[in-house]
């Protein structure tokens, strides 16, 4: 009886170790996927990959694919999808976070509506790009010569949707 209990305990321990290895393998795949997705981003990316839900009983899988949900991007908080493609039929999502530290443009002084942005009108600020509003301007060439559509206070981040090209012909 004692040997039988030892054998059951060892089998359960091996199964738990195998499940942990699978979770580690899935996390490593998700990390590699996010590293590839963030390779072209401006600034320096740091990636945190969470743990898959330990309560899920996943069937044996010999191959899987990593994906982002439709409309998702490797930016900020994101759920990375993992789908078994050979073996069992399951899909799970791993909570992750992508931070991107980089430089962005802010106004060096208050800018009035209709003002054309020149060299002295902007400055660089360093910060977490994923926490900023969309359409942030990172390259001064995107702002120089553009006309301001709304009044912008000093030190405010420059957004592309606040600018437009000045009229070419008057």
Short mmCIF file of N, CA and C in Angstrom, two decimals:
data_model
loop_
_atom_site.label_atom_id
_atom_site.label_comp_id
_atom_site.label_asym_id
_atom_site.label_seq_id
_atom_site.Cartn_x
_atom_site.Cartn_y
_atom_site.Cartn_z
N UNK A 1 0.83 -1.19 0.00
CA UNK A 1 0.00 0.00 0.00
C UNK A 1 0.87 1.25 0.00
N UNK A 2 1.93 1.19 0.77
CA UNK A 2 2.80 2.34 0.89
C UNK A 2 3.48 2.66 -0.44
N UNK A 3 3.91 1.64 -1.18
CA UNK A 3 4.55 1.84 -2.48
C UNK A 3 3.56 2.43 -3.49
N UNK A 4 2.32 2.00 -3.38
CA UNK A 4 1.29 2.53 -4.28
C UNK A 4 1.09 4.02 -4.04
N UNK A 5 1.04 4.46 -2.79
CA UNK A 5 0.89 5.87 -2.45
C UNK A 5 2.11 6.66 -2.91
N UNK A 6 3.28 6.10 -2.76
CA UNK A 6 4.50 6.77 -3.23
C UNK A 6 4.46 6.93 -4.74
N UNK A 7 4.03 5.91 -5.45
CA UNK A 7 3.94 5.99 -6.91
C UNK A 7 2.93 7.04 -7.34
N UNK A 8 1.78 7.13 -6.67
CA UNK A 8 0.77 8.14 -6.99
C UNK A 8 1.32 9.53 -6.71
N UNK A 9 2.00 9.69 -5.57
CA UNK A 9 2.57 10.99 -5.23
C UNK A 9 3.60 11.42 -6.28
N UNK A 10 4.47 10.49 -6.70
CA UNK A 10 5.47 10.81 -7.73
C UNK A 10 4.82 11.16 -9.06
N UNK A 11 3.76 10.45 -9.42
CA UNK A 11 3.06 10.75 -10.67
C UNK A 11 2.43 12.14 -10.62
N UNK A 12 1.84 12.48 -9.47
CA UNK A 12 1.25 13.81 -9.33
C UNK A 12 2.32 14.88 -9.34
N UNK A 13 3.46 14.64 -8.71
CA UNK A 13 4.55 15.61 -8.70
C UNK A 13 5.10 15.82 -10.11
N UNK A 14 5.23 14.73 -10.88
CA UNK A 14 5.71 14.84 -12.26
C UNK A 14 4.71 15.61 -13.11
N UNK A 15 3.43 15.35 -12.91
CA UNK A 15 2.40 16.07 -13.67
C UNK A 15 2.43 17.55 -13.34
N UNK A 16 2.61 17.90 -12.08
CA UNK A 16 2.69 19.31 -11.69
C UNK A 16 3.92 19.96 -12.28
N UNK A 17 5.05 19.25 -12.27
CA UNK A 17 6.28 19.80 -12.87
C UNK A 17 6.10 19.99 -14.36
N UNK A 18 5.43 19.04 -15.02
CA UNK A 18 5.18 19.15 -16.46
C UNK A 18 4.28 20.35 -16.76
N UNK A 19 3.24 20.57 -15.94
CA UNK A 19 2.35 21.72 -16.14
C UNK A 19 3.12 23.02 -15.96
N UNK A 20 4.04 23.05 -14.96
CA UNK A 20 4.83 24.26 -14.75
C UNK A 20 5.74 24.52 -15.94
N UNK A 21 6.35 23.47 -16.47
CA UNK A 21 7.20 23.63 -17.65
C UNK A 21 6.38 24.15 -18.82
N UNK A 22 5.17 23.65 -18.98
CA UNK A 22 4.31 24.12 -20.06
C UNK A 22 3.99 25.60 -19.88
N UNK A 23 3.66 26.01 -18.66
CA UNK A 23 3.38 27.41 -18.40
C UNK A 23 4.62 28.26 -18.69
N UNK A 24 5.79 27.78 -18.27
CA UNK A 24 7.03 28.52 -18.55
C UNK A 24 7.31 28.59 -20.04
N UNK A 25 7.03 27.51 -20.75
CA UNK A 25 7.23 27.50 -22.20
C UNK A 25 6.31 28.50 -22.88
N UNK A 26 5.05 28.54 -22.44
CA UNK A 26 4.09 29.47 -23.02
C UNK A 26 4.48 30.92 -22.72
N UNK A 27 4.94 31.17 -21.51
CA UNK A 27 5.39 32.53 -21.15
C UNK A 27 6.61 32.93 -21.98
N UNK A 28 7.54 32.01 -22.16
CA UNK A 28 8.74 32.31 -22.96
C UNK A 28 8.35 32.60 -24.41
N UNK A 29 7.41 31.85 -24.95
CA UNK A 29 6.94 32.10 -26.33
C UNK A 29 6.27 33.47 -26.42
N UNK A 30 5.46 33.80 -25.42
CA UNK A 30 4.79 35.11 -25.42
C UNK A 30 5.82 36.23 -25.32
N UNK A 31 6.86 36.05 -24.52
CA UNK A 31 7.91 37.06 -24.39
C UNK A 31 8.63 37.26 -25.72
N UNK A 32 9.01 36.18 -26.38
CA UNK A 32 9.68 36.29 -27.69
C UNK A 32 8.79 36.99 -28.71
N UNK A 33 7.50 36.67 -28.69
CA UNK A 33 6.55 37.30 -29.60
C UNK A 33 6.48 38.80 -29.35
N UNK A 34 6.36 39.21 -28.08
CA UNK A 34 6.28 40.64 -27.76
C UNK A 34 7.59 41.36 -28.07
N UNK A 35 8.71 40.70 -27.87
CA UNK A 35 10.00 41.30 -28.24
C UNK A 35 10.07 41.57 -29.73
N UNK A 36 9.58 40.63 -30.53
CA UNK A 36 9.55 40.82 -31.99
C UNK A 36 8.60 41.95 -32.37
N UNK A 37 7.45 42.03 -31.70
CA UNK A 37 6.46 43.05 -32.00
C UNK A 37 6.94 44.46 -31.64
N UNK A 38 7.78 44.57 -30.62
CA UNK A 38 8.24 45.87 -30.15
C UNK A 38 9.59 46.28 -30.73
N UNK A 39 10.17 45.44 -31.57
CA UNK A 39 11.51 45.72 -32.10
C UNK A 39 11.58 47.06 -32.83
N UNK A 40 10.55 47.47 -33.53
CA UNK A 40 10.58 48.70 -34.31
C UNK A 40 10.04 49.92 -33.59
N UNK A 41 9.65 49.78 -32.35
CA UNK A 41 9.08 50.92 -31.63
C UNK A 41 10.15 51.93 -31.25
N UNK A 42 9.80 53.20 -31.20
CA UNK A 42 10.77 54.20 -30.75
C UNK A 42 11.01 54.04 -29.25
N UNK A 43 12.21 54.31 -28.81
CA UNK A 43 12.51 54.23 -27.38
C UNK A 43 12.93 52.83 -26.98
N UNK A 44 12.89 52.59 -25.68
CA UNK A 44 13.33 51.33 -25.10
C UNK A 44 12.13 50.61 -24.51
N UNK A 45 11.88 49.40 -24.98
CA UNK A 45 10.73 48.63 -24.50
C UNK A 45 11.15 47.72 -23.35
N UNK A 46 10.29 47.61 -22.35
CA UNK A 46 10.45 46.61 -21.29
C UNK A 46 9.14 45.82 -21.24
N UNK A 47 9.28 44.52 -21.10
CA UNK A 47 8.12 43.63 -21.22
C UNK A 47 7.98 42.78 -19.97
N UNK A 48 6.77 42.71 -19.45
CA UNK A 48 6.44 41.82 -18.34
C UNK A 48 5.36 40.87 -18.83
N UNK A 49 5.62 39.57 -18.72
CA UNK A 49 4.64 38.57 -19.13
C UNK A 49 4.11 37.91 -17.86
N UNK A 50 2.81 37.95 -17.71
CA UNK A 50 2.17 37.37 -16.52
C UNK A 50 2.09 35.86 -16.60
N UNK A 51 1.41 35.29 -15.64
CA UNK A 51 1.22 33.84 -15.56
C UNK A 51 -0.10 33.45 -16.21
N UNK A 52 -0.10 32.36 -16.96
CA UNK A 52 -1.38 31.83 -17.43
C UNK A 52 -2.22 31.39 -16.22
N UNK A 53 -3.51 31.39 -16.37
CA UNK A 53 -4.40 30.99 -15.29
C UNK A 53 -4.09 29.54 -14.89
N UNK A 54 -3.64 29.33 -13.67
CA UNK A 54 -3.23 28.00 -13.19
C UNK A 54 -4.41 27.05 -13.06
N UNK A 55 -5.61 27.56 -13.02
CA UNK A 55 -6.79 26.70 -12.87
C UNK A 55 -7.18 26.01 -14.16
N UNK A 56 -6.62 26.46 -15.28
CA UNK A 56 -6.99 25.87 -16.57
C UNK A 56 -6.31 24.52 -16.74
N UNK A 57 -7.07 23.53 -17.16
CA UNK A 57 -6.53 22.20 -17.46
C UNK A 57 -6.33 22.13 -18.97
N UNK A 58 -5.09 22.25 -19.40
CA UNK A 58 -4.80 22.24 -20.83
C UNK A 58 -4.46 20.84 -21.29
N UNK A 59 -5.04 20.45 -22.42
CA UNK A 59 -4.71 19.16 -23.00
C UNK A 59 -3.32 19.20 -23.62
N UNK A 60 -2.80 18.03 -23.90
CA UNK A 60 -1.46 17.93 -24.49
C UNK A 60 -1.41 18.66 -25.83
N UNK A 61 -0.36 19.44 -26.02
CA UNK A 61 -0.22 20.25 -27.22
C UNK A 61 1.23 20.17 -27.68
N UNK A 62 1.44 19.78 -28.93
CA UNK A 62 2.81 19.67 -29.44
C UNK A 62 3.25 20.91 -30.21
N UNK A 63 2.32 21.80 -30.54
CA UNK A 63 2.68 23.05 -31.22
C UNK A 63 1.62 24.10 -30.89
N UNK A 64 2.09 25.33 -30.73
CA UNK A 64 1.16 26.42 -30.43
C UNK A 64 1.57 27.66 -31.21
N UNK A 65 0.62 28.59 -31.33
CA UNK A 65 0.92 29.87 -31.97
C UNK A 65 0.53 30.99 -31.02
N UNK A 66 1.28 32.08 -31.12
CA UNK A 66 1.05 33.25 -30.28
C UNK A 66 0.42 34.33 -31.16
N UNK A 67 -0.53 35.08 -30.61
CA UNK A 67 -1.20 36.12 -31.39
C UNK A 67 -1.71 37.22 -30.47
N UNK A 68 -2.02 38.34 -31.07
CA UNK A 68 -2.71 39.41 -30.36
C UNK A 68 -4.17 39.39 -30.79
N UNK A 69 -5.09 39.66 -29.88
CA UNK A 69 -6.50 39.71 -30.26
C UNK A 69 -6.72 40.75 -31.36
N UNK A 70 -7.78 40.60 -32.17
CA UNK A 70 -8.05 41.58 -33.22
C UNK A 70 -8.09 43.00 -32.65
N UNK A 71 -7.38 43.90 -33.31
CA UNK A 71 -7.32 45.29 -32.86
C UNK A 71 -6.29 45.52 -31.75
N UNK A 72 -5.69 44.46 -31.25
CA UNK A 72 -4.71 44.59 -30.18
C UNK A 72 -3.34 44.97 -30.73
N UNK A 73 -2.54 45.57 -29.87
CA UNK A 73 -1.17 45.87 -30.26
C UNK A 73 -0.27 45.72 -29.05
N UNK A 74 0.99 45.51 -29.28
CA UNK A 74 1.96 45.30 -28.21
C UNK A 74 2.32 46.64 -27.59
N UNK A 75 1.42 47.15 -26.77
CA UNK A 75 1.55 48.51 -26.23
C UNK A 75 0.73 48.60 -24.96
N UNK A 76 1.34 48.96 -23.84
CA UNK A 76 0.59 49.06 -22.59
C UNK A 76 0.17 47.70 -22.07
N UNK A 77 -0.99 47.65 -21.43
CA UNK A 77 -1.51 46.36 -20.95
C UNK A 77 -2.15 45.62 -22.12
N UNK A 78 -1.77 44.38 -22.28
CA UNK A 78 -2.24 43.60 -23.41
C UNK A 78 -2.39 42.14 -22.99
N UNK A 79 -3.37 41.45 -23.55
CA UNK A 79 -3.52 40.02 -23.36
C UNK A 79 -2.97 39.32 -24.60
N UNK A 80 -1.96 38.49 -24.40
CA UNK A 80 -1.33 37.77 -25.50
C UNK A 80 -2.04 36.42 -25.61
N UNK A 81 -2.54 36.12 -26.80
CA UNK A 81 -3.24 34.86 -27.02
C UNK A 81 -2.28 33.74 -27.36
N UNK A 82 -2.59 32.54 -26.85
CA UNK A 82 -1.84 31.33 -27.18
C UNK A 82 -2.86 30.29 -27.60
N UNK A 83 -2.66 29.75 -28.80
CA UNK A 83 -3.61 28.78 -29.35
C UNK A 83 -2.86 27.50 -29.69
N UNK A 84 -3.38 26.36 -29.21
CA UNK A 84 -2.79 25.07 -29.56
C UNK A 84 -3.14 24.76 -31.01
N UNK A 85 -2.13 24.45 -31.81
CA UNK A 85 -2.36 24.16 -33.23
C UNK A 85 -2.15 22.69 -33.57
N UNK A 86 -1.59 21.93 -32.65
CA UNK A 86 -1.40 20.50 -32.91
C UNK A 86 -1.60 19.75 -31.59
N UNK A 87 -2.64 18.98 -31.55
CA UNK A 87 -2.98 18.24 -30.33
C UNK A 87 -4.34 18.68 -29.85
N UNK A 88 -4.40 19.09 -28.60
CA UNK A 88 -5.66 19.52 -27.99
C UNK A 88 -6.16 20.81 -28.65
N UNK A 89 -7.40 21.12 -28.40
CA UNK A 89 -7.99 22.34 -28.95
C UNK A 89 -8.26 23.30 -27.80
N UNK A 90 -7.34 24.26 -27.60
CA UNK A 90 -7.54 25.26 -26.56
C UNK A 90 -6.88 26.57 -26.96
N UNK A 91 -7.39 27.63 -26.36
CA UNK A 91 -6.82 28.98 -26.50
C UNK A 91 -6.83 29.60 -25.12
N UNK A 92 -5.74 30.27 -24.78
CA UNK A 92 -5.69 30.98 -23.51
C UNK A 92 -5.04 32.34 -23.73
N UNK A 93 -5.22 33.22 -22.77
CA UNK A 93 -4.67 34.57 -22.86
C UNK A 93 -3.78 34.82 -21.65
N UNK A 94 -2.61 35.38 -21.92
CA UNK A 94 -1.64 35.66 -20.86
C UNK A 94 -1.58 37.18 -20.68
N UNK A 95 -1.92 37.68 -19.49
CA UNK A 95 -1.85 39.13 -19.25
C UNK A 95 -0.39 39.58 -19.29
N UNK A 96 -0.13 40.65 -20.01
CA UNK A 96 1.23 41.15 -20.15
C UNK A 96 1.21 42.68 -20.14
N UNK A 97 2.39 43.25 -20.01
CA UNK A 97 2.51 44.72 -20.04
C UNK A 97 3.76 45.08 -20.82
N UNK A 98 3.59 45.99 -21.77
CA UNK A 98 4.70 46.51 -22.55
C UNK A 98 4.84 47.98 -22.22
N UNK A 99 5.99 48.34 -21.71
CA UNK A 99 6.29 49.75 -21.43
C UNK A 99 7.33 50.21 -22.44
N UNK A 100 7.18 51.44 -22.91
CA UNK A 100 8.15 52.00 -23.85
C UNK A 100 8.59 53.36 -23.30
N UNK A 101 9.85 53.46 -22.97
CA UNK A 101 10.44 54.69 -22.46
C UNK A 101 11.09 55.39 -23.64
N UNK A 102 10.72 56.66 -23.86
CA UNK A 102 11.29 57.39 -24.98
C UNK A 102 11.05 58.87 -24.91
N UNK A 103 11.56 59.58 -25.92
CA UNK A 103 11.41 61.03 -26.01
C UNK A 103 10.20 61.39 -26.85
N UNK A 104 9.52 62.45 -26.43
CA UNK A 104 8.39 62.98 -27.20
C UNK A 104 8.44 64.50 -27.13
N UNK A 105 7.70 65.14 -28.02
CA UNK A 105 7.72 66.60 -28.09
C UNK A 105 6.66 67.22 -27.19
N UNK A 106 7.05 68.31 -26.54
CA UNK A 106 6.13 69.13 -25.76
C UNK A 106 6.31 70.57 -26.23
N UNK A 107 5.34 71.41 -25.92
CA UNK A 107 5.48 72.82 -26.29
C UNK A 107 6.45 73.50 -25.33
N UNK A 108 7.36 74.30 -25.88
CA UNK A 108 8.31 75.03 -25.06
C UNK A 108 7.66 76.27 -24.45
N UNK A 109 6.60 76.73 -25.07
CA UNK A 109 5.85 77.89 -24.60
C UNK A 109 4.41 77.73 -25.08
N UNK A 110 3.53 78.57 -24.61
CA UNK A 110 2.13 78.49 -25.04
C UNK A 110 2.04 78.82 -26.53
N UNK A 111 1.23 78.05 -27.24
CA UNK A 111 1.04 78.26 -28.67
C UNK A 111 -0.42 78.60 -28.94
N UNK A 112 -0.65 79.67 -29.70
CA UNK A 112 -2.01 80.10 -30.02
C UNK A 112 -2.52 79.43 -31.28
N UNK A 113 -3.81 79.41 -31.40
CA UNK A 113 -4.46 78.83 -32.58
C UNK A 113 -3.99 79.55 -33.83
N UNK A 114 -3.64 78.79 -34.87
CA UNK A 114 -3.19 79.35 -36.14
C UNK A 114 -1.69 79.60 -36.20
N UNK A 115 -1.00 79.51 -35.07
CA UNK A 115 0.45 79.73 -35.06
C UNK A 115 1.16 78.59 -35.77
N UNK A 116 2.19 78.93 -36.55
CA UNK A 116 2.99 77.93 -37.25
C UNK A 116 4.16 77.57 -36.35
N UNK A 117 4.38 76.29 -36.15
CA UNK A 117 5.42 75.81 -35.23
C UNK A 117 6.79 75.94 -35.88
N UNK A 118 7.72 76.54 -35.13
CA UNK A 118 9.10 76.71 -35.57
C UNK A 118 10.05 76.03 -34.59
N UNK A 119 11.35 76.23 -34.82
CA UNK A 119 12.39 75.57 -34.02
C UNK A 119 12.29 75.84 -32.52
N UNK A 120 11.95 77.02 -32.08
CA UNK A 120 11.94 77.34 -30.65
C UNK A 120 10.63 77.03 -29.95
N UNK A 121 9.68 76.45 -30.66
CA UNK A 121 8.35 76.24 -30.09
C UNK A 121 8.17 74.87 -29.42
N UNK A 122 9.15 74.02 -29.49
CA UNK A 122 9.01 72.69 -28.91
C UNK A 122 10.27 72.33 -28.12
N UNK A 123 10.12 71.33 -27.25
CA UNK A 123 11.23 70.77 -26.48
C UNK A 123 10.98 69.27 -26.38
N UNK A 124 11.99 68.55 -25.96
CA UNK A 124 11.84 67.11 -25.77
C UNK A 124 11.61 66.80 -24.31
N UNK A 125 10.80 65.78 -24.07
CA UNK A 125 10.59 65.27 -22.72
C UNK A 125 10.72 63.76 -22.80
N UNK A 126 11.26 63.16 -21.76
CA UNK A 126 11.41 61.70 -21.73
C UNK A 126 10.34 61.14 -20.79
N UNK A 127 9.73 60.06 -21.21
CA UNK A 127 8.70 59.47 -20.36
C UNK A 127 8.18 58.16 -20.93
N UNK A 128 7.17 57.64 -20.25
CA UNK A 128 6.52 56.40 -20.62
C UNK A 128 5.55 56.68 -21.76
N UNK A 129 5.90 56.27 -22.98
CA UNK A 129 5.11 56.58 -24.17
C UNK A 129 3.75 55.87 -24.17
N UNK A 130 3.66 54.70 -23.55
CA UNK A 130 2.41 53.96 -23.58
C UNK A 130 1.33 54.59 -22.70
N UNK A 131 1.71 55.51 -21.84
CA UNK A 131 0.74 56.17 -20.96
C UNK A 131 0.29 57.52 -21.50
N UNK A 132 0.83 57.92 -22.65
CA UNK A 132 0.49 59.20 -23.25
C UNK A 132 -0.71 59.05 -24.19
N UNK A 133 -1.36 60.16 -24.51
CA UNK A 133 -2.48 60.09 -25.45
C UNK A 133 -2.01 59.61 -26.83
N UNK A 134 -2.95 59.14 -27.64
CA UNK A 134 -2.57 58.70 -28.99
C UNK A 134 -2.09 59.87 -29.84
N UNK A 135 -1.44 59.57 -30.93
CA UNK A 135 -0.98 60.56 -31.91
C UNK A 135 0.10 61.50 -31.38
N UNK A 136 0.88 61.03 -30.43
CA UNK A 136 1.96 61.86 -29.91
C UNK A 136 3.03 62.05 -30.99
N UNK A 137 3.61 63.23 -31.02
CA UNK A 137 4.66 63.52 -32.00
C UNK A 137 6.01 63.22 -31.35
N UNK A 138 6.78 62.38 -32.01
CA UNK A 138 8.09 61.98 -31.51
C UNK A 138 9.22 62.60 -32.31
N UNK A 139 8.93 63.02 -33.54
CA UNK A 139 9.94 63.56 -34.44
C UNK A 139 9.61 65.03 -34.73
N UNK A 140 10.56 65.94 -34.49
CA UNK A 140 10.28 67.36 -34.73
C UNK A 140 9.86 67.67 -36.16
N UNK A 141 10.31 66.88 -37.12
CA UNK A 141 9.96 67.13 -38.52
C UNK A 141 8.46 66.96 -38.77
N UNK A 142 7.78 66.25 -37.89
CA UNK A 142 6.33 66.11 -38.00
C UNK A 142 5.60 67.37 -37.53
N UNK A 143 6.28 68.23 -36.78
CA UNK A 143 5.64 69.41 -36.21
C UNK A 143 6.07 70.71 -36.88
N UNK A 144 7.32 70.82 -37.26
CA UNK A 144 7.83 72.08 -37.82
C UNK A 144 7.07 72.44 -39.10
N UNK A 145 6.59 73.68 -39.15
CA UNK A 145 5.85 74.17 -40.30
C UNK A 145 4.36 73.88 -40.24
N UNK A 146 3.91 73.13 -39.23
CA UNK A 146 2.49 72.82 -39.07
C UNK A 146 1.80 73.96 -38.33
N UNK A 147 0.54 74.15 -38.60
CA UNK A 147 -0.27 75.17 -37.96
C UNK A 147 -1.04 74.55 -36.80
N UNK A 148 -1.10 75.26 -35.68
CA UNK A 148 -1.79 74.78 -34.49
C UNK A 148 -3.29 75.01 -34.66
N UNK A 149 -4.10 73.95 -34.45
CA UNK A 149 -5.55 74.05 -34.59
C UNK A 149 -6.24 74.49 -33.30
N UNK A 150 -5.63 74.20 -32.16
CA UNK A 150 -6.19 74.57 -30.85
C UNK A 150 -5.09 75.21 -30.03
N UNK A 151 -5.46 76.07 -29.11
CA UNK A 151 -4.46 76.68 -28.22
C UNK A 151 -3.87 75.59 -27.34
N UNK A 152 -2.54 75.61 -27.21
CA UNK A 152 -1.83 74.58 -26.43
C UNK A 152 -0.98 75.29 -25.39
N UNK A 153 -1.14 74.91 -24.13
CA UNK A 153 -0.37 75.50 -23.05
C UNK A 153 1.09 75.05 -23.06
N UNK A 154 1.94 75.81 -22.40
CA UNK A 154 3.36 75.47 -22.30
C UNK A 154 3.54 74.14 -21.59
N UNK A 155 4.44 73.33 -22.11
CA UNK A 155 4.75 72.03 -21.50
C UNK A 155 3.79 70.91 -21.86
N UNK A 156 2.80 71.20 -22.71
CA UNK A 156 1.84 70.17 -23.11
C UNK A 156 2.43 69.30 -24.21
N UNK A 157 2.15 67.99 -24.18
CA UNK A 157 2.61 67.11 -25.26
C UNK A 157 1.99 67.54 -26.59
N UNK A 158 2.77 67.48 -27.65
CA UNK A 158 2.26 67.81 -28.98
C UNK A 158 1.64 66.58 -29.61
N UNK A 159 0.41 66.73 -30.08
CA UNK A 159 -0.31 65.63 -30.73
C UNK A 159 -0.56 65.98 -32.18
N UNK A 160 -0.45 64.99 -33.03
CA UNK A 160 -0.63 65.20 -34.47
C UNK A 160 -2.02 65.71 -34.80
N UNK A 161 -3.03 65.28 -34.06
CA UNK A 161 -4.40 65.71 -34.37
C UNK A 161 -4.67 67.15 -33.94
N UNK A 162 -3.73 67.80 -33.29
CA UNK A 162 -3.86 69.22 -32.94
C UNK A 162 -3.21 70.11 -33.98
N UNK A 163 -2.56 69.52 -34.96
CA UNK A 163 -1.83 70.28 -35.97
C UNK A 163 -2.37 69.99 -37.35
N UNK A 164 -2.11 70.91 -38.28
CA UNK A 164 -2.45 70.68 -39.68
C UNK A 164 -1.49 71.49 -40.54
N UNK A 165 -1.40 71.08 -41.77
CA UNK A 165 -0.53 71.82 -42.69
C UNK A 165 -1.16 73.17 -42.99
N UNK A 166 -0.35 74.24 -43.00
CA UNK A 166 -0.92 75.56 -43.31
C UNK A 166 -1.38 75.61 -44.77
N UNK A 167 -2.31 76.48 -45.10
CA UNK A 167 -2.79 76.56 -46.48
C UNK A 167 -1.62 76.87 -47.42
N UNK A 168 -1.57 76.17 -48.53
CA UNK A 168 -0.51 76.38 -49.51
C UNK A 168 -0.77 77.62 -50.36
N UNK A 169 -2.06 77.90 -50.61
CA UNK A 169 -2.44 79.05 -51.43
C UNK A 169 -3.48 79.86 -50.67
N UNK A 170 -3.29 81.17 -50.66
CA UNK A 170 -4.28 82.01 -49.98
C UNK A 170 -4.98 82.89 -50.97
#
